[in-house]
mmCIF file of C-alpha atoms and ligand atoms in Angstrom:
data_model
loop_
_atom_site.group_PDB
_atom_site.id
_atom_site.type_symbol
_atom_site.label_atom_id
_atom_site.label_comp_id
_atom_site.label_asym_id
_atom_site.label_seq_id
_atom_site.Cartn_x
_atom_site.Cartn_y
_atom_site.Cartn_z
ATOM 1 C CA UNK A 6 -4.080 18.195 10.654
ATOM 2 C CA UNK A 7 -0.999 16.641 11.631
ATOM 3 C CA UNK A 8 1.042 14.398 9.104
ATOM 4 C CA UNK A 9 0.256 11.277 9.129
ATOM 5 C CA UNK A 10 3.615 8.952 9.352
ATOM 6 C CA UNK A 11 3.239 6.126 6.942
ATOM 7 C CA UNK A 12 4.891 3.003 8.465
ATOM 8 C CA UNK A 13 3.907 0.420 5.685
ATOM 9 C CA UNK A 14 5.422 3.035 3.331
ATOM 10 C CA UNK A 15 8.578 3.048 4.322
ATOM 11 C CA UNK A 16 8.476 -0.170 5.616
ATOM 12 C CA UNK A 17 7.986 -1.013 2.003
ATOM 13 C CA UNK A 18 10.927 1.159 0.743
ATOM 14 C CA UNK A 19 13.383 0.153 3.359
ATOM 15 C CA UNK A 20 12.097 -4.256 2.105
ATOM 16 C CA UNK A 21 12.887 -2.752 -1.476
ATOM 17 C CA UNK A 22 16.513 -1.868 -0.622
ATOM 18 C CA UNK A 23 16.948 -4.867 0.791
ATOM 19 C CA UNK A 24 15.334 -7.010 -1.262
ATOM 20 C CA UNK A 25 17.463 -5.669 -4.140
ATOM 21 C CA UNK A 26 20.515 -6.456 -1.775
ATOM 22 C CA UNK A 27 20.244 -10.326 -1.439
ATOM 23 C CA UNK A 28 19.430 -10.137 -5.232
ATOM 24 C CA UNK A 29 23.312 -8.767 -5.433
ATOM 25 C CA UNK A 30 24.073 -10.953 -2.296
ATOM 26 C CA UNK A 31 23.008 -14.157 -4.240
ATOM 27 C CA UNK A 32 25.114 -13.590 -7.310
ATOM 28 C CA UNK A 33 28.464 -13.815 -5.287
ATOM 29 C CA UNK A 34 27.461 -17.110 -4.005
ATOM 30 C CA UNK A 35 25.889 -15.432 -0.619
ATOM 31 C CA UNK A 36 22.473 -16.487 0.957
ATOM 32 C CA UNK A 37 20.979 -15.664 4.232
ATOM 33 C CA UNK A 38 19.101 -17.741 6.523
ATOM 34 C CA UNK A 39 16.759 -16.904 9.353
ATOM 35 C CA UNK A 40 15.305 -20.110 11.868
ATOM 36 C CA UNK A 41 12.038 -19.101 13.413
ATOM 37 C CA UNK A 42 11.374 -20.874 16.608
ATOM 38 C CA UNK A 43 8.009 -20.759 18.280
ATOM 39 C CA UNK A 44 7.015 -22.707 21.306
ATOM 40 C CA UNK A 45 3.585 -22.913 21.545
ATOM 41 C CA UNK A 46 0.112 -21.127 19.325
ATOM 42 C CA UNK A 47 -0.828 -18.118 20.588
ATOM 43 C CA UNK A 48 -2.824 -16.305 18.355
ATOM 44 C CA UNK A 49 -1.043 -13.147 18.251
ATOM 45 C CA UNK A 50 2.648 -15.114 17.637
ATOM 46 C CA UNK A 51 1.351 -16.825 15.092
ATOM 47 C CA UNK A 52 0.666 -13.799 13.280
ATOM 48 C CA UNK A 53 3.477 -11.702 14.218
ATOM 49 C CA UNK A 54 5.464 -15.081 12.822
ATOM 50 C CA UNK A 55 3.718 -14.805 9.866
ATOM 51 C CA UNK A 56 4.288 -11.288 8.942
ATOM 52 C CA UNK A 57 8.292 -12.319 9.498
ATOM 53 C CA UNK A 58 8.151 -15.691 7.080
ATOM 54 C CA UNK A 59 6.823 -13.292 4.668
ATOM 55 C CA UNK A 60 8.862 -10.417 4.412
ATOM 56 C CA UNK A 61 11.788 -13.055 4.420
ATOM 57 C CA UNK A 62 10.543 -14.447 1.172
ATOM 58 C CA UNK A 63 9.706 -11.135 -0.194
ATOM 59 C CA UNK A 64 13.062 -10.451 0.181
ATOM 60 C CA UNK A 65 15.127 -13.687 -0.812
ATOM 61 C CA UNK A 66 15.922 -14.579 3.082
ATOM 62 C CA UNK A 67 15.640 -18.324 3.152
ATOM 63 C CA UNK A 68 13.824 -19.170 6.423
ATOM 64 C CA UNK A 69 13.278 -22.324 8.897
ATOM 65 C CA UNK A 70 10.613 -22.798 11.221
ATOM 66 C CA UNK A 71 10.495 -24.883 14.385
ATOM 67 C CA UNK A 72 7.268 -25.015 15.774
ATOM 68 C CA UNK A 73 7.462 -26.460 19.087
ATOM 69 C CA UNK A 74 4.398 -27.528 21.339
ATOM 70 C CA UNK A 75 3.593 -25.508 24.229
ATOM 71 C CA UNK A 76 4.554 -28.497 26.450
ATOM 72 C CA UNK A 77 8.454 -27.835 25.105
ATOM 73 C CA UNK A 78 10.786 -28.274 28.372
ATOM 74 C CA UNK A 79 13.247 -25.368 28.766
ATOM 75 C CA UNK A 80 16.302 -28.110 28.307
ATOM 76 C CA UNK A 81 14.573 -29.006 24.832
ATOM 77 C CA UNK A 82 14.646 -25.536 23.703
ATOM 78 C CA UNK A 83 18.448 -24.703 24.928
ATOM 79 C CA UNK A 84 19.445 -27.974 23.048
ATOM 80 C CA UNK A 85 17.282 -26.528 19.761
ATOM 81 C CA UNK A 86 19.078 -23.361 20.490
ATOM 82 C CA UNK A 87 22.722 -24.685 20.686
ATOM 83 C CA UNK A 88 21.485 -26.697 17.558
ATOM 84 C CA UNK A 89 21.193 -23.645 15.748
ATOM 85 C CA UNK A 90 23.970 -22.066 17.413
ATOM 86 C CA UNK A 91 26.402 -24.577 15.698
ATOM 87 C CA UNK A 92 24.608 -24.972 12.236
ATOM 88 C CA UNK A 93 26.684 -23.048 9.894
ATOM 89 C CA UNK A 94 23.733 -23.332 7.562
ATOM 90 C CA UNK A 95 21.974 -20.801 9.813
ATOM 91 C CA UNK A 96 22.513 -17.188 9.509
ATOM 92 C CA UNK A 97 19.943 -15.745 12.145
ATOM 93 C CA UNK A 98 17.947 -16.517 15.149
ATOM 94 C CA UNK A 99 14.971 -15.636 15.977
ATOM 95 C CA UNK A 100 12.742 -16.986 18.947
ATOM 96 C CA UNK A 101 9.268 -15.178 19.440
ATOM 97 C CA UNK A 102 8.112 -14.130 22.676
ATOM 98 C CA UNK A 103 7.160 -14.265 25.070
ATOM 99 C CA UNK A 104 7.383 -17.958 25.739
ATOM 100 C CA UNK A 105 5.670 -20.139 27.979
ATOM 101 C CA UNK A 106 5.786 -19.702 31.742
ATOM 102 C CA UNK A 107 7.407 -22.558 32.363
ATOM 103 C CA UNK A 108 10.467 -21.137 30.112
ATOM 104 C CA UNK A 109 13.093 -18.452 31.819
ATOM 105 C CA UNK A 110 13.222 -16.203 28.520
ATOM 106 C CA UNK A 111 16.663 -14.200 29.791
ATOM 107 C CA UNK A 112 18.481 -17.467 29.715
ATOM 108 C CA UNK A 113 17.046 -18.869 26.295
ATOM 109 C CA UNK A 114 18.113 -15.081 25.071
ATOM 110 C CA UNK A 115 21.404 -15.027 26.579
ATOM 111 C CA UNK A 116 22.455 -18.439 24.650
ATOM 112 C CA UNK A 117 21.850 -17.391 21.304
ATOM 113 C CA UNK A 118 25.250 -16.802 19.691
ATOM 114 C CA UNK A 119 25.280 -13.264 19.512
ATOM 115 C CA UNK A 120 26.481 -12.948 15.951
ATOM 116 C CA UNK A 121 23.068 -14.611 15.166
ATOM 117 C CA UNK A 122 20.976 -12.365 17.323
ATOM 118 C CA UNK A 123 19.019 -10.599 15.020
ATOM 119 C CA UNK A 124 16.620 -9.572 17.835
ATOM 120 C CA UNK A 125 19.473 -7.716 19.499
ATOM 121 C CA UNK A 126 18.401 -9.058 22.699
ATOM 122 C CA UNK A 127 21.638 -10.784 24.062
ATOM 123 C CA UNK A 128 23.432 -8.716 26.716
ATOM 124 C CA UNK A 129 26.545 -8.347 24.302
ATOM 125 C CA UNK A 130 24.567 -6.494 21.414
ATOM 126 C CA UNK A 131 22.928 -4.425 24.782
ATOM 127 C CA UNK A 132 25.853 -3.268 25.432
ATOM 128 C CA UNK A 133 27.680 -2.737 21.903
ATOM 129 C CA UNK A 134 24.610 -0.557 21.662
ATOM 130 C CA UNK A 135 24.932 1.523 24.940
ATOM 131 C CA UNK A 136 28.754 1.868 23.947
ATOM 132 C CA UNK A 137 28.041 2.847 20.600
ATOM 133 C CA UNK A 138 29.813 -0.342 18.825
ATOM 134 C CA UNK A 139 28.487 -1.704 16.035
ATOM 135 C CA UNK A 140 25.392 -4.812 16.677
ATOM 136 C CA UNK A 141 22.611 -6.005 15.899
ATOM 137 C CA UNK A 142 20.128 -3.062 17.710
ATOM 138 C CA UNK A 143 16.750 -4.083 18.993
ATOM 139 C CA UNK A 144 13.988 -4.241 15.567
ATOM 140 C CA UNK A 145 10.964 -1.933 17.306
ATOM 141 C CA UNK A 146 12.981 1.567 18.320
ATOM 142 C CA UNK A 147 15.876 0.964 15.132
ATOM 143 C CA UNK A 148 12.231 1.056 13.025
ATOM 144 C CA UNK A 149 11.731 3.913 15.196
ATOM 145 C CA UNK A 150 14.347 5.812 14.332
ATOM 146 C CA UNK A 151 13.850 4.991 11.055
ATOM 147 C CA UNK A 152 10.932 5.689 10.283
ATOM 148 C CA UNK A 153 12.013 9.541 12.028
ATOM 149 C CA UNK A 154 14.800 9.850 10.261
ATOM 150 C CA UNK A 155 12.884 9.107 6.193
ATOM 151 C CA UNK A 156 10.036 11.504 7.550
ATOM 152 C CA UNK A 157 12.421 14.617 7.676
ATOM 153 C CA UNK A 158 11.911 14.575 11.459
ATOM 154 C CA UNK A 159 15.001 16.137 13.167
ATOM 155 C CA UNK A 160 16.520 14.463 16.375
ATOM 156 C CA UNK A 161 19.241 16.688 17.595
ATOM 157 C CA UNK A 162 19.129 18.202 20.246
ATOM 158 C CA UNK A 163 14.956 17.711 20.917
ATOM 159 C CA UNK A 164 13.380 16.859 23.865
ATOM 160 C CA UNK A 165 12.575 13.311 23.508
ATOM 161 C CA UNK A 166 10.102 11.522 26.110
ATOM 162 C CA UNK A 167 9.707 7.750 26.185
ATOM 163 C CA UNK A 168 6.728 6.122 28.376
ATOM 164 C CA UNK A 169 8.157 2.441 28.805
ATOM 165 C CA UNK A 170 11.292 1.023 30.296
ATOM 166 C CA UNK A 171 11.085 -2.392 28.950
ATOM 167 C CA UNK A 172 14.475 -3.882 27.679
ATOM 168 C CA UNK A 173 12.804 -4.643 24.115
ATOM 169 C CA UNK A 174 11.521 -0.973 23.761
ATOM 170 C CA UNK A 175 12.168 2.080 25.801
ATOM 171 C CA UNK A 176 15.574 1.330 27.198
ATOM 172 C CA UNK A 177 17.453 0.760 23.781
ATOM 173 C CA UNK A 178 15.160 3.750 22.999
ATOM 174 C CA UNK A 179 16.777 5.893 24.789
ATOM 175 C CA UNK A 180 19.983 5.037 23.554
ATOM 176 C CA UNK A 181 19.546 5.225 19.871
ATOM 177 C CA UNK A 182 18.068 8.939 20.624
ATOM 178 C CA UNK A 183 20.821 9.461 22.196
ATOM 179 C CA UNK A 184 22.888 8.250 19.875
ATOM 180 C CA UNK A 185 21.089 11.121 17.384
ATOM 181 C CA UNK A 186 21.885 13.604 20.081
ATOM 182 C CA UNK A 187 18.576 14.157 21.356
ATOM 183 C CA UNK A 188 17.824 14.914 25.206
ATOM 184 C CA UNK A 189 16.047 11.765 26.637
ATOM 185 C CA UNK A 190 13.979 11.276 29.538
ATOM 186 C CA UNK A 191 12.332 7.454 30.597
ATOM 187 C CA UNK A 192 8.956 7.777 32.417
ATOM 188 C CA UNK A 193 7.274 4.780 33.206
ATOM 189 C CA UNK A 194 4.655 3.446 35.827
ATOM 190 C CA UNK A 195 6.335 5.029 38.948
ATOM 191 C CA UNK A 196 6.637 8.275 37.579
ATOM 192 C CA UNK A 197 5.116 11.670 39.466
ATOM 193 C CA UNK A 198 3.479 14.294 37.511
ATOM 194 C CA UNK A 199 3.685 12.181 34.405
ATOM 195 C CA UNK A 200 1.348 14.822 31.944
ATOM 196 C CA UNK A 201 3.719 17.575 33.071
ATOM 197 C CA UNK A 202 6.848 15.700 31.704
ATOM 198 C CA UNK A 203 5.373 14.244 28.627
ATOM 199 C CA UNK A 204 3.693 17.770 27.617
ATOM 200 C CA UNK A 205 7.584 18.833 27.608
ATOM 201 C CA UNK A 206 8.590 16.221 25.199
ATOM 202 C CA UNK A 207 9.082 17.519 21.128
ATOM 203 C CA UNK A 208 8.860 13.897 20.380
ATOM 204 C CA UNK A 209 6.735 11.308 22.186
ATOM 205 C CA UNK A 210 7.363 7.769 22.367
ATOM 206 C CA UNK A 211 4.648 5.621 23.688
ATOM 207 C CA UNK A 212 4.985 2.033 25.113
ATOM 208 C CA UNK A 213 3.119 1.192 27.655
ATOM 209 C CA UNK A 214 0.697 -1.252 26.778
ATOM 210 C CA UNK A 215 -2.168 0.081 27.522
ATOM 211 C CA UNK A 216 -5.355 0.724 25.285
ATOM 212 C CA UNK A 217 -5.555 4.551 24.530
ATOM 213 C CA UNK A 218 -3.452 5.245 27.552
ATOM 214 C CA UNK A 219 -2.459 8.528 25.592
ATOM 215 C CA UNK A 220 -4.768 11.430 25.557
ATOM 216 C CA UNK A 221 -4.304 15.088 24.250
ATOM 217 C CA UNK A 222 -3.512 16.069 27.971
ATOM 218 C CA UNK A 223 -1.008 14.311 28.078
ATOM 219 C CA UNK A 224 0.510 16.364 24.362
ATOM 220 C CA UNK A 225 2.328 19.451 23.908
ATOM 221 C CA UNK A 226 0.909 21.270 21.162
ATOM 222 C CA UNK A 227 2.902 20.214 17.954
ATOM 223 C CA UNK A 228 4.676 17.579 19.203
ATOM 224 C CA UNK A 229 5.595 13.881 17.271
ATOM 225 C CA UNK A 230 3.739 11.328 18.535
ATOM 226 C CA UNK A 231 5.081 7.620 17.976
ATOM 227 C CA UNK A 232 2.949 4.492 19.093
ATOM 228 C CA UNK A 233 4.252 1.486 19.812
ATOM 229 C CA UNK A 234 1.548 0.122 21.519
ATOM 230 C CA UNK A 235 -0.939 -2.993 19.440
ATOM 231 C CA UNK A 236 -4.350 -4.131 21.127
ATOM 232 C CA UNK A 237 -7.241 -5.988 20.174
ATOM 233 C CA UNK A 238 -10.021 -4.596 21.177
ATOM 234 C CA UNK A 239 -13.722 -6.130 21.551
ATOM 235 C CA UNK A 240 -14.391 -5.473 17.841
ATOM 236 C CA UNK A 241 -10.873 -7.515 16.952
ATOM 237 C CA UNK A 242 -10.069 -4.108 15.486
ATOM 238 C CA UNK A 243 -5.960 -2.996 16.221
ATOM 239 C CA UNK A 244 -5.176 0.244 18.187
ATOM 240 C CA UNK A 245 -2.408 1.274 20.248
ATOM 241 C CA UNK A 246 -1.844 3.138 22.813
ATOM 242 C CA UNK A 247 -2.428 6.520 21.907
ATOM 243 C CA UNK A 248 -6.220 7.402 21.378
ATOM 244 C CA UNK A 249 -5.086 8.691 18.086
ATOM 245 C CA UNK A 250 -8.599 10.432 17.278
ATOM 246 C CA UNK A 251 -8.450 12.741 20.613
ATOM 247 C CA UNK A 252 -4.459 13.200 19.973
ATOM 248 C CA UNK A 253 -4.063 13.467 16.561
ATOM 249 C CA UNK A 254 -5.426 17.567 16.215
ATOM 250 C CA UNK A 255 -2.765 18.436 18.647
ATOM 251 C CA UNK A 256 0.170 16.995 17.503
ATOM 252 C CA UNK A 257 2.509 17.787 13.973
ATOM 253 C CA UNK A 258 3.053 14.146 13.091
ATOM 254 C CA UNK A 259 1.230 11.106 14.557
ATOM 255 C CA UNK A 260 2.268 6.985 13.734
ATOM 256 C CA UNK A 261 -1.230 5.192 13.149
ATOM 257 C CA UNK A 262 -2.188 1.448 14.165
ATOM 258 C CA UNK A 263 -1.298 -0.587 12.429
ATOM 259 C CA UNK A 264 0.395 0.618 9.850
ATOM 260 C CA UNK A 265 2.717 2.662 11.900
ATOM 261 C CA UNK A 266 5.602 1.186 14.346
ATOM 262 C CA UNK A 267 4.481 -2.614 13.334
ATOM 263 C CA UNK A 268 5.802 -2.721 10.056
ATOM 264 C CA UNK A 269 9.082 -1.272 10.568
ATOM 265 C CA UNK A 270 9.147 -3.668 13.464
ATOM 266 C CA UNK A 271 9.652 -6.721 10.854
ATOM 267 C CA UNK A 272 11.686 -4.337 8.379
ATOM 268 C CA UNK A 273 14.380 -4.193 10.633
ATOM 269 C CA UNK A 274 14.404 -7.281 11.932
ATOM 270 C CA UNK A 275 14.801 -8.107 7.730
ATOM 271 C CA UNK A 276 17.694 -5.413 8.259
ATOM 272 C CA UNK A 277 19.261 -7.846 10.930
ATOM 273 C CA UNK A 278 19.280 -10.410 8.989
ATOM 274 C CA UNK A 279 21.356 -8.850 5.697
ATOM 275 C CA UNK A 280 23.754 -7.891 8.572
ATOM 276 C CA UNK A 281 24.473 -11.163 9.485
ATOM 277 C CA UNK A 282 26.119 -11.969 5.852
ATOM 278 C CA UNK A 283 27.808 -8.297 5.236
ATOM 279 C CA UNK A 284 30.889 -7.935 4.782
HETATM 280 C C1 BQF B 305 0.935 -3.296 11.346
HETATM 281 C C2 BQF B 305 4.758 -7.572 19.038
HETATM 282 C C3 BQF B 305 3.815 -7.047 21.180
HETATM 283 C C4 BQF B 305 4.418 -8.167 21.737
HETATM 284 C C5 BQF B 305 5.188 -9.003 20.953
HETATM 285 C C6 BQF B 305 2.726 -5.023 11.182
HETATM 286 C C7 BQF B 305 3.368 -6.339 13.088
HETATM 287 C C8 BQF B 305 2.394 -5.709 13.836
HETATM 288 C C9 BQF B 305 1.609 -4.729 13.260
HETATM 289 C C10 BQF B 305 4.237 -7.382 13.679
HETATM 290 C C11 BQF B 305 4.950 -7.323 17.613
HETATM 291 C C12 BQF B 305 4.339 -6.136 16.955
HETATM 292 C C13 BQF B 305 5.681 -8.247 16.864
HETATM 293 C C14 BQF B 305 1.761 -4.387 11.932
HETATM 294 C C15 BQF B 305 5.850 -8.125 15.380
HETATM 295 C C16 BQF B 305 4.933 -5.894 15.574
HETATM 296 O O1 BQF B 305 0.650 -3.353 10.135
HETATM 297 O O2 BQF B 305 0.616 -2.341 12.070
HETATM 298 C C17 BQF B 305 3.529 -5.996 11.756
HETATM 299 O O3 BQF B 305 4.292 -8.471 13.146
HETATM 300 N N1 BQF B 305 4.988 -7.136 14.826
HETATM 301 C C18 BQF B 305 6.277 -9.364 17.530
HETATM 302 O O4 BQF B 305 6.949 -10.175 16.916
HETATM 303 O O5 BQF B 305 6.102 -9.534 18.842
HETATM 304 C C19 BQF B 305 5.352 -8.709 19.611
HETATM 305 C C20 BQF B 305 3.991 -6.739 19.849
#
């Protein structure tokens, strides 16, 4: 049986710290402030905003939504942006994606102010992270990393595979593992002989969006197995991309969905938002 890693756990531990924080935070006089922005309803966005409205008033972070219609011009949402930018008031930024079509999401990314990137999206905190400054780093592999690191799951100096080479997941990834000293190797949908490399990998980080992309083929015996992956399937019920039932007697420790990646997802991006008003 391999252990099962309990994201809403620590989730839940890590929203406690920081909850007791603020409380500190607010008796000197500081507050924190996150804006939300959301262009458009899609179902999933509205609930991945919800989960983040939440945990900001579970934790004393004052936010501030801005719903926007779908219809919202690009020029509309830079001038929202730049807004926010300027408004002393506001501590954090957050826009959830993706966004429209119509709207080029690098350039509404690369105007956020990037001492109010809380996403860690913005080519500065990129590359603060891939030089090892300090930044805001990316909320879905920081939760990662955490929720490794509170599980008693060594780092150094393991062979670490990621499946995924998108900018929000597997590429600052691979450089918070390496950051812990792991060895790190990025597959992704070009990729030869893909079960040979991934049965190599100690720990096994899977993004690829794909339903149950994962089998136990694919697992070397023992290995850590971290989804990242969150589909609806045709009975509305979540799973990832592993097909944890076929993968889970093979591995040593498994992340379930949900409860796994997800919630760390929106602790750190709570995380983020203390760091705007540290010291
Ligand atoms: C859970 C996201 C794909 C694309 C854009 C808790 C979340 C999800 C699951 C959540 C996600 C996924 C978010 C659980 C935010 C994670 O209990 O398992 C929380 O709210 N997420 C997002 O903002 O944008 C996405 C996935």
């Amino acid at each position: 049986m391999a252990q099962l890693i309990d994201g809403k756990k620590i989730s839940a531990d890590i929203k406690e710290e920081l909850r007791l924080e603020v409380e500190t935070l607010k008796e000197k006089g500081v507050s924190v402030c996150l804006a939300v922005v959301q262009v458009g309803e899609d179902p999933a966005s509205c609930v991945y905003v919800r989960n983040k409205t939440r945990a900001c008033a579970y934790i004393g972070i004052e936010s501030k939504s801005y719903e926007l219609p779908e219809s919202t011009t690009e020029e509309e949402l830079e001038e929202l942006i730049e807004q926010l930018n300027q408004d002393p008031s506001i501590n954090g930024i957050l826009v959830q994606l993706p966004l429209p079509a119509h709207i080029d999401e690098d350039r509404i990314i690369n105007l956020i102010h990037p001492s109010k990137d809380v996403d860690g999206f913005h080519p500065i905190n990129v590359g603060r992270l891939w030089t090892g400054e300090d930044g805001f780093l990316s909320c879905t592999p920081a939760g990662i990393i955490q929720l490794l690191k509170r599980s008693h799951i060594t780092l150094e100096g393991k062979e670490c595979v990621i499946m995924g080479r998108s900018n929000i997941v597997g590429k600052p990834m691979a450089a918070l593992l390496l950051r812990e000293n792991a060895t790190v190797t990025i597959a992704h949908s070009k990729t030869e002989n893909l079960k040979e490399l991934t049965k190599r990998a100690d720990i096994l980080i899977v993004a690829v969006r794909k339903p149950k992309f994962v089998t136990a083929e694919y697992i070397k015996e023992g290995a850590v197995v971290i989804d990242v992956g969150m589909h609806r399937n045709e009975n509305n019920k979540l799973c990832g991309d592993v097909d944890f039932a076929d993968v889970e007697p093979q591995a040593s420790a498994i992340t379930p969905v949900p409860g796994g990646v997800g919630p760390m997802t929106i602790a750190m991006l709570m995380e983020n938002c203390v760091k705007t008003v540290r010291e």
